[in-house]
Short mmCIF file of C-alpha atoms in Angstrom, two decimals:
data_model
loop_
_atom_site.label_atom_id
_atom_site.label_comp_id
_atom_site.label_asym_id
_atom_site.label_seq_id
_atom_site.Cartn_x
_atom_site.Cartn_y
_atom_site.Cartn_z
CA MET A 815 10.65 -26.21 -18.71
CA LYS A 816 12.41 -23.60 -20.80
CA PRO A 817 14.22 -20.92 -18.83
CA ILE A 818 12.27 -17.67 -18.60
CA ILE A 819 14.33 -14.50 -18.57
CA LEU A 820 11.91 -11.58 -18.57
CA SER A 821 13.52 -9.27 -16.05
CA PHE A 822 16.30 -9.10 -13.55
CA LEU A 823 17.26 -6.78 -10.77
CA ILE A 824 20.81 -5.72 -10.03
CA LEU A 825 21.21 -3.65 -6.92
CA PHE A 826 24.58 -2.09 -7.65
CA SER A 827 25.70 1.33 -6.55
CA MET A 828 28.64 3.22 -8.00
CA SER A 829 31.22 4.13 -5.35
CA LEU A 830 32.14 7.78 -4.99
CA LYS A 831 35.30 9.24 -3.51
CA ALA A 832 33.60 12.02 -1.58
CA GLN A 833 30.19 13.05 -0.29
CA ASN A 834 28.71 16.04 -2.12
CA CYS A 835 25.26 17.04 -0.87
CA ASN A 836 24.99 20.34 -2.67
CA CYS A 837 21.40 19.95 -3.87
CA LEU A 838 21.84 21.90 -7.09
CA ASN A 839 24.73 19.65 -8.14
CA ASN A 840 22.63 16.59 -7.33
CA PHE A 841 19.63 17.96 -9.22
CA ASP A 842 21.70 18.51 -12.36
CA HIS A 843 23.21 15.04 -11.97
CA VAL A 844 19.75 13.43 -11.68
CA VAL A 845 18.33 15.32 -14.67
CA ASN A 846 21.30 14.39 -16.86
CA SER A 847 21.33 10.73 -15.75
CA VAL A 848 17.61 10.28 -16.36
CA LYS A 849 17.84 11.96 -19.77
CA LEU A 850 20.65 9.64 -20.86
CA ASN A 851 19.71 6.35 -19.18
CA TYR A 852 15.94 6.18 -18.57
CA ALA A 853 14.22 3.91 -21.10
CA GLY A 854 11.02 5.96 -20.90
CA TYR A 855 12.48 9.44 -21.34
CA ALA A 856 11.81 9.80 -25.08
CA ASP A 857 8.32 8.33 -24.61
CA LYS A 858 7.43 10.79 -21.85
CA VAL A 859 9.10 14.02 -23.01
CA LYS A 860 7.50 14.93 -26.34
CA GLU A 861 7.27 18.00 -28.53
CA ASN A 862 3.78 18.78 -27.23
CA ASN A 863 4.86 18.88 -23.57
CA TYR A 864 8.49 19.93 -23.85
CA SER A 865 7.82 23.58 -22.92
CA GLU A 866 5.79 22.57 -19.88
CA PHE A 867 8.47 20.06 -18.83
CA SER A 868 11.29 22.59 -19.28
CA LEU A 869 9.44 25.18 -17.18
CA PHE A 870 8.75 22.58 -14.47
CA THR A 871 12.43 21.57 -14.46
CA SER A 872 13.62 25.17 -14.25
CA LYS A 873 11.35 25.94 -11.29
CA LEU A 874 12.55 22.88 -9.39
CA ARG A 875 16.16 23.69 -10.20
CA ARG A 876 15.72 27.05 -8.47
CA LYS A 877 14.26 25.24 -5.47
CA ALA A 878 17.20 22.85 -5.47
CA ALA A 879 19.57 25.81 -5.27
CA LYS A 880 17.87 26.81 -2.00
CA ALA A 881 17.54 23.32 -0.46
CA SER A 882 19.87 23.16 2.52
CA ASP A 883 19.46 19.62 3.87
CA VAL A 884 18.99 16.03 2.69
CA LYS A 885 15.26 15.98 3.45
CA SER A 886 14.39 19.08 1.43
CA CYS A 887 16.70 18.03 -1.40
CA CYS A 888 15.15 14.56 -1.58
CA ILE A 889 11.69 16.12 -1.83
CA VAL A 890 12.79 18.39 -4.70
CA LEU A 891 14.50 15.58 -6.64
CA ARG A 892 11.70 13.10 -6.10
CA THR A 893 9.14 15.73 -7.14
CA TRP A 894 11.02 16.00 -10.43
CA THR A 895 11.05 12.22 -11.05
CA GLU A 896 7.35 12.02 -10.09
CA TRP A 897 6.56 14.08 -13.22
CA PHE A 898 7.21 10.97 -15.33
CA LYS A 899 4.44 9.01 -13.56
CA ASP A 900 6.61 5.91 -13.40
CA HIS A 901 6.93 4.39 -9.93
CA HIS A 902 10.07 2.52 -11.01
CA LEU A 903 11.84 5.84 -11.64
CA ARG A 904 12.59 7.58 -8.37
CA VAL A 905 14.98 9.32 -6.02
CA GLN A 906 14.97 7.86 -2.54
CA LEU A 907 16.81 8.12 0.75
CA ASP A 908 19.67 5.65 1.00
CA TRP A 909 18.94 2.68 3.28
CA ARG A 910 21.71 3.70 5.69
CA PHE A 911 20.18 7.16 6.01
CA ARG A 912 16.71 5.65 6.52
CA GLU A 913 18.00 3.46 9.35
CA LYS A 914 19.83 6.35 11.01
CA TYR A 915 17.03 8.92 10.63
CA PRO A 916 13.66 7.13 10.69
CA ASP A 917 11.79 10.32 11.61
CA ILE A 918 13.07 12.15 8.52
CA THR A 919 12.22 9.13 6.39
CA LYS A 920 8.68 9.18 7.74
CA GLN A 921 8.36 12.90 6.97
CA VAL A 922 9.48 12.40 3.36
CA ASN A 923 7.08 9.47 2.90
CA GLN A 924 4.26 11.55 4.36
CA TYR A 925 4.97 14.29 1.84
CA PHE A 926 4.34 11.84 -1.01
CA LYS A 927 1.53 9.89 0.68
CA GLY A 928 -0.98 10.84 -2.02
CA GLY A 929 0.32 8.08 -4.30
CA LYS A 930 -1.61 5.05 -5.50
CA ARG A 931 -0.18 2.58 -2.99
CA VAL A 932 -2.10 2.15 0.24
CA PRO A 933 -1.26 0.50 3.57
CA LEU A 934 -1.74 -3.24 3.85
CA GLN A 935 -5.24 -4.18 4.94
CA ALA A 936 -6.07 -5.69 8.30
CA ASN A 937 -7.21 -8.88 6.59
CA TYR A 938 -3.85 -9.53 4.92
CA PRO A 939 -2.31 -12.84 5.98
CA ASP A 940 1.15 -12.93 7.54
CA ASN A 941 3.58 -11.20 5.21
CA LYS A 942 5.55 -14.33 4.29
CA SER A 943 5.37 -16.99 1.60
CA ASP A 944 3.25 -19.82 2.91
CA LEU A 945 0.92 -22.66 1.96
CA LYS A 946 -2.26 -23.38 3.89
CA LEU A 947 -4.92 -26.07 3.54
CA LEU A 948 -8.31 -24.36 3.23
CA ASP A 949 -10.29 -27.61 3.15
CA PRO A 950 -9.69 -31.18 1.87
CA ASP A 951 -9.64 -30.13 -1.80
CA ALA A 952 -8.40 -26.52 -1.68
CA VAL A 953 -5.13 -24.77 -0.79
CA LEU A 954 -4.08 -21.18 -0.27
CA LEU A 955 -0.69 -20.14 -1.63
CA ARG A 956 0.32 -16.81 -0.13
CA LEU A 957 3.05 -15.01 -2.13
CA PRO A 958 3.71 -11.51 -0.72
CA SER A 959 6.96 -10.98 -2.65
CA PHE A 960 8.89 -12.09 -5.72
CA GLU A 961 12.25 -10.70 -4.54
CA TRP A 962 15.39 -12.72 -5.31
CA SER A 963 15.49 -13.93 -1.71
CA GLU A 964 11.98 -15.38 -2.09
CA LYS A 965 12.81 -17.62 -5.05
CA THR A 966 14.46 -20.22 -2.84
CA VAL A 967 11.63 -19.96 -0.32
CA ILE A 968 8.93 -20.43 -2.97
CA ASP A 969 10.77 -23.29 -4.69
CA SER A 970 11.22 -25.07 -1.34
CA LEU A 971 7.57 -24.48 -0.46
CA MET A 972 6.41 -26.03 -3.73
CA LYS A 973 8.75 -29.00 -3.36
CA ALA A 974 7.86 -29.70 0.28
CA ASN A 975 4.13 -29.67 -0.45
CA ILE A 976 4.14 -31.35 -3.85
CA LYS A 977 1.67 -34.13 -2.90
CA GLN A 978 -0.79 -31.68 -1.40
CA LEU A 979 -0.51 -29.34 -4.38
CA GLU A 980 -0.98 -32.08 -6.95
CA SER A 981 -4.08 -33.42 -5.20
CA ALA A 982 -5.83 -30.11 -4.51
CA LYS A 983 -8.66 -29.39 -6.93
CA TYR A 984 -8.72 -25.67 -6.19
CA TRP A 985 -5.89 -23.20 -5.62
CA VAL A 986 -6.17 -19.65 -4.32
CA ILE A 987 -2.98 -17.67 -4.98
CA ASP A 988 -2.89 -14.49 -2.91
CA ILE A 989 -0.46 -11.86 -4.28
CA ARG A 990 -1.94 -8.80 -2.58
CA GLY A 991 0.82 -6.41 -1.59
CA ASN A 992 3.37 -8.17 -3.80
CA VAL A 993 5.39 -5.34 -5.36
CA GLY A 994 7.49 -7.69 -7.50
CA GLY A 995 11.18 -8.47 -7.66
CA THR A 996 12.23 -10.97 -10.33
CA ASP A 997 10.31 -13.21 -12.71
CA TYR A 998 12.56 -16.11 -11.73
CA SER A 999 10.75 -16.33 -8.38
CA PHE A 1000 7.49 -17.72 -9.78
CA ASN A 1001 8.93 -20.18 -12.30
CA SER A 1002 8.15 -23.21 -10.13
CA ILE A 1003 4.45 -22.24 -9.98
CA LEU A 1004 3.81 -21.83 -13.71
CA PRO A 1005 3.84 -25.55 -14.65
CA TYR A 1006 0.88 -26.28 -12.35
CA ILE A 1007 -1.36 -23.55 -13.76
CA TYR A 1008 -0.27 -23.95 -17.40
CA THR A 1009 -2.77 -25.15 -20.01
CA ASN A 1010 -1.52 -23.76 -23.34
CA PRO A 1011 1.46 -21.85 -24.77
CA ILE A 1012 2.12 -18.54 -23.00
CA ILE A 1013 2.75 -15.59 -25.30
CA GLY A 1014 4.60 -12.56 -24.01
CA LYS A 1015 6.35 -9.47 -25.29
CA PRO A 1016 10.07 -9.17 -24.52
CA ASP A 1017 11.85 -6.11 -23.16
CA GLU A 1018 14.16 -3.88 -25.13
CA TYR A 1019 17.03 -2.05 -23.44
CA LEU A 1020 18.34 1.46 -23.88
CA SER A 1021 21.99 1.43 -24.86
CA SER A 1022 23.83 4.20 -23.04
CA LYS A 1023 27.29 4.46 -21.54
CA GLY A 1024 25.82 4.68 -18.05
CA ASN A 1025 23.67 1.59 -18.53
CA ILE A 1026 26.53 -0.41 -20.04
CA ASP A 1027 28.88 0.56 -17.20
CA ILE A 1028 26.43 -0.38 -14.46
CA LEU A 1029 25.65 -3.73 -16.13
CA LYS A 1030 29.37 -4.51 -16.35
CA GLU A 1031 29.78 -3.79 -12.65
CA GLY A 1032 26.69 -5.84 -11.91
CA LEU A 1033 28.34 -8.89 -13.45
CA LYS A 1034 30.64 -8.96 -10.41
CA SER A 1035 27.70 -9.84 -8.15
CA GLU A 1036 27.94 -13.30 -6.62
CA GLU A 1037 24.13 -13.48 -6.44
CA LEU A 1038 23.77 -13.87 -10.21
CA ASN A 1039 23.60 -17.43 -11.52
CA ALA A 1040 25.33 -18.57 -14.71
CA GLU A 1041 22.19 -18.14 -16.83
CA ALA A 1042 21.68 -14.53 -15.72
CA LYS A 1043 25.36 -13.69 -16.29
CA SER A 1044 25.24 -15.13 -19.79
CA PHE A 1045 22.15 -13.04 -20.55
CA ILE A 1046 23.76 -9.83 -19.28
CA LYS A 1047 26.98 -10.44 -21.23
CA LYS A 1048 24.96 -10.87 -24.41
CA LEU A 1049 23.00 -7.73 -23.61
CA ILE A 1050 26.17 -5.68 -23.08
CA LEU A 1051 27.59 -6.79 -26.43
CA LEU A 1052 24.38 -5.74 -28.20
CA MET A 1053 24.42 -2.37 -26.42
CA GLU A 1054 28.03 -1.73 -27.40
CA GLU A 1055 27.19 -2.49 -31.04
CA LYS A 1056 24.26 -0.02 -31.10
CA PRO A 1057 24.98 2.95 -28.83
CA GLY A 1058 22.10 5.36 -28.31
CA SER A 1059 19.42 2.92 -29.52
CA PHE A 1060 17.19 0.21 -28.06
CA VAL A 1061 18.33 -3.41 -28.32
CA ASN A 1062 16.24 -6.56 -28.07
CA PRO A 1063 18.35 -9.43 -26.65
CA SER A 1064 15.62 -11.98 -27.37
CA GLY A 1065 15.81 -11.24 -31.10
CA VAL A 1066 12.06 -11.81 -31.54
CA GLU A 1067 8.90 -9.69 -31.43
CA SER A 1068 7.13 -12.08 -29.05
CA VAL A 1069 8.17 -14.93 -26.78
CA GLU A 1070 6.28 -18.23 -26.66
CA THR A 1071 6.69 -20.49 -23.64
CA LYS A 1072 5.65 -24.11 -24.13
CA LEU A 1073 5.61 -26.73 -21.39
CA GLU A 1074 5.50 -30.46 -22.01
CA LYS A 1075 2.97 -31.39 -19.34
CA ASN A 1076 -0.50 -30.27 -18.25
CA TYR A 1077 -1.24 -31.11 -14.62
CA VAL A 1078 -4.66 -32.57 -13.85
CA TYR A 1079 -4.81 -30.58 -10.61
CA PRO A 1080 -5.50 -27.88 -9.83
CA LYS A 1081 -8.69 -27.75 -11.88
CA LYS A 1082 -9.32 -24.09 -11.05
CA VAL A 1083 -7.01 -21.33 -9.83
CA GLY A 1084 -8.15 -18.02 -8.39
CA ILE A 1085 -5.52 -15.27 -8.10
CA LEU A 1086 -6.28 -12.55 -5.57
CA ILE A 1087 -4.75 -9.13 -6.32
CA ASP A 1088 -5.00 -5.53 -5.15
CA ARG A 1089 -3.68 -2.09 -6.10
CA ASN A 1090 -0.37 -2.97 -4.43
CA SER A 1091 0.32 -5.94 -6.74
CA ALA A 1092 3.05 -4.54 -8.98
CA SER A 1093 5.95 -5.08 -11.37
CA SER A 1094 6.93 -8.79 -11.54
CA ALA A 1095 3.65 -9.64 -9.82
CA GLU A 1096 1.95 -8.11 -12.86
CA THR A 1097 4.16 -10.13 -15.20
CA PHE A 1098 2.96 -13.21 -13.32
CA LEU A 1099 -0.64 -12.07 -13.87
CA LEU A 1100 -0.14 -11.55 -17.61
CA MET A 1101 1.25 -15.06 -17.95
CA ALA A 1102 -1.22 -16.77 -15.61
CA LYS A 1103 -4.29 -15.17 -17.22
CA GLN A 1104 -3.52 -17.05 -20.44
CA SER A 1105 -4.36 -20.34 -18.72
CA SER A 1106 -7.92 -21.65 -18.99
CA LYS A 1107 -7.63 -22.68 -15.33
CA VAL A 1108 -7.07 -19.18 -14.04
CA SER A 1109 -9.39 -16.36 -13.02
CA VAL A 1110 -8.28 -13.13 -11.31
CA TYR A 1111 -10.13 -11.47 -8.44
CA GLY A 1112 -9.81 -8.24 -6.48
CA GLU A 1113 -9.13 -4.77 -7.85
CA ASN A 1114 -6.89 -3.36 -10.58
CA SER A 1115 -3.21 -4.02 -10.01
CA ALA A 1116 -0.70 -1.20 -9.42
CA GLY A 1117 0.26 -0.52 -13.05
CA MET A 1118 4.07 -0.62 -12.81
CA LEU A 1119 5.26 -2.76 -15.69
CA ASP A 1120 5.97 -0.77 -18.85
CA TYR A 1121 9.51 0.25 -17.88
CA GLY A 1122 11.64 -2.06 -15.77
CA ASN A 1123 14.94 -3.76 -15.03
CA THR A 1124 15.75 -1.02 -12.56
CA GLN A 1125 19.31 -0.10 -11.70
CA PHE A 1126 20.47 1.82 -8.64
CA PHE A 1127 22.67 4.78 -9.50
CA ASN A 1128 24.40 6.60 -6.67
CA ILE A 1129 24.45 10.35 -7.06
CA PRO A 1130 27.01 12.78 -5.55
CA CYS A 1131 25.14 12.78 -2.21
CA LYS A 1132 25.55 9.28 -0.75
CA ASP A 1133 22.43 9.79 1.37
CA LEU A 1134 20.32 9.63 -1.80
CA ASN A 1135 19.85 7.00 -4.50
CA LEU A 1136 18.63 7.38 -8.05
CA VAL A 1137 16.68 4.38 -9.41
CA ILE A 1138 16.31 4.18 -13.20
CA PRO A 1139 14.50 1.57 -15.35
CA ILE A 1140 16.73 0.81 -18.34
CA SER A 1141 14.26 -1.26 -20.37
CA ARG A 1142 10.76 -0.92 -21.81
CA SER A 1143 8.24 -3.57 -22.79
CA MET A 1144 7.60 -4.20 -26.46
CA ARG A 1145 3.88 -4.15 -25.59
CA LEU A 1146 4.23 -0.40 -25.99
CA PRO A 1147 2.71 1.77 -27.22
CA GLU A 1148 -0.33 -0.38 -28.05
CA HIS A 1149 -0.87 -2.05 -24.66
CA PRO A 1150 0.26 0.15 -21.75
CA ILE A 1151 -0.15 -0.96 -18.14
CA ASP A 1152 1.53 1.84 -16.17
CA ASN A 1153 -0.96 3.89 -14.13
CA ILE A 1154 -3.77 1.66 -15.44
CA GLY A 1155 -3.11 -1.76 -13.98
CA ILE A 1156 -4.43 -5.19 -14.92
CA SER A 1157 -8.17 -5.60 -14.40
CA PRO A 1158 -9.49 -8.60 -12.46
CA ASP A 1159 -12.05 -10.92 -14.02
CA LYS A 1160 -14.26 -10.22 -11.02
CA LYS A 1161 -14.10 -7.29 -8.63
CA ILE A 1162 -13.86 -7.98 -4.90
CA ASP A 1163 -14.30 -5.05 -2.52
CA ARG A 1164 -11.13 -4.34 -0.56
CA ASN A 1165 -13.27 -4.17 2.59
CA ASP A 1166 -14.46 -7.76 2.10
CA PRO A 1167 -13.88 -9.38 5.53
CA ASP A 1168 -12.66 -12.65 3.97
CA PRO A 1169 -11.58 -12.18 0.32
CA VAL A 1170 -9.85 -15.58 0.21
CA ALA A 1171 -13.14 -17.29 1.06
CA SER A 1172 -14.87 -15.17 -1.60
CA VAL A 1173 -12.36 -16.28 -4.24
CA LEU A 1174 -12.68 -19.94 -3.27
CA LYS A 1175 -16.47 -19.70 -3.44
CA ALA A 1176 -16.28 -18.09 -6.88
CA ILE A 1177 -13.92 -20.66 -8.44
CA ARG A 1178 -15.99 -23.50 -7.03
CA LYS A 1179 -19.09 -21.99 -8.59
CA ASP A 1180 -17.34 -21.52 -11.94
#
């Protein structure tokens, strides 16, 4: 199988010599960083909305000048990033702050509770990657996350159950609540559901000094394998050659993935999704839907895929983090997914008492 490098996640934070929680300073830092480093800035801030955006920014800047604590400052800064309607772009409380002050964290989350994401349903399975036999010819593959840490878990799960997987006529893959992580995590699943070449659009990356610097620091991470490091080094060289522009490290307008083998089983695959299936989970959907074996069930996915490869930028106040997507999909502008989501082939009500059984029934009927 050819290696698939569609996205990666580097959780690197720039170290700062001193804590500076003056909210106005942090607001100006966030606005400047987003303007320079966010891959969606030029797509979102246009001539027809520039006046509105400038007025909105000015009003929030005055509020930032009056914000006297971390909670109120976080609300002001996050309100500004929310204007872009991109859930990958955000200001958030640092994890250390969240652990130390859970009540404040809860209050901030409550303030923004009107978002699209909803709490996990009562009929969600255990929130861990798992494989379960539904009946003699059907299995349930539960994949609640595609984080880096889950890749090893998923690969081991597939390897340990290879006989069962290769003899099961029907698969139900449940990715409800899966908010993504890295495309590497689902590589071991693709061969089983593959039927024909998979066509995808690559990402292009915004070349800025801030993005180059954070990628260079990210190369020091011991979690990156040799393939990922090689990709990032190539990306940095391209960025340095074309400052201020977008670069496409793949060098092509579309990427075709061909596999040598078609597995006899599974015959049919039903993927169960919900409005919390996001980011790399949506990349998985786009690839899987191209297989003649696959049908998708549930409700529209989250719609968080147009801008990605998020990087964590520390801002002057260490209690806050700025998260910026530095790439955009070359599907744009013709085929946007953000705030729309990927539609299922068949709707399943989120109040269905047993959606897994409903999916299995549907793929058997098909």
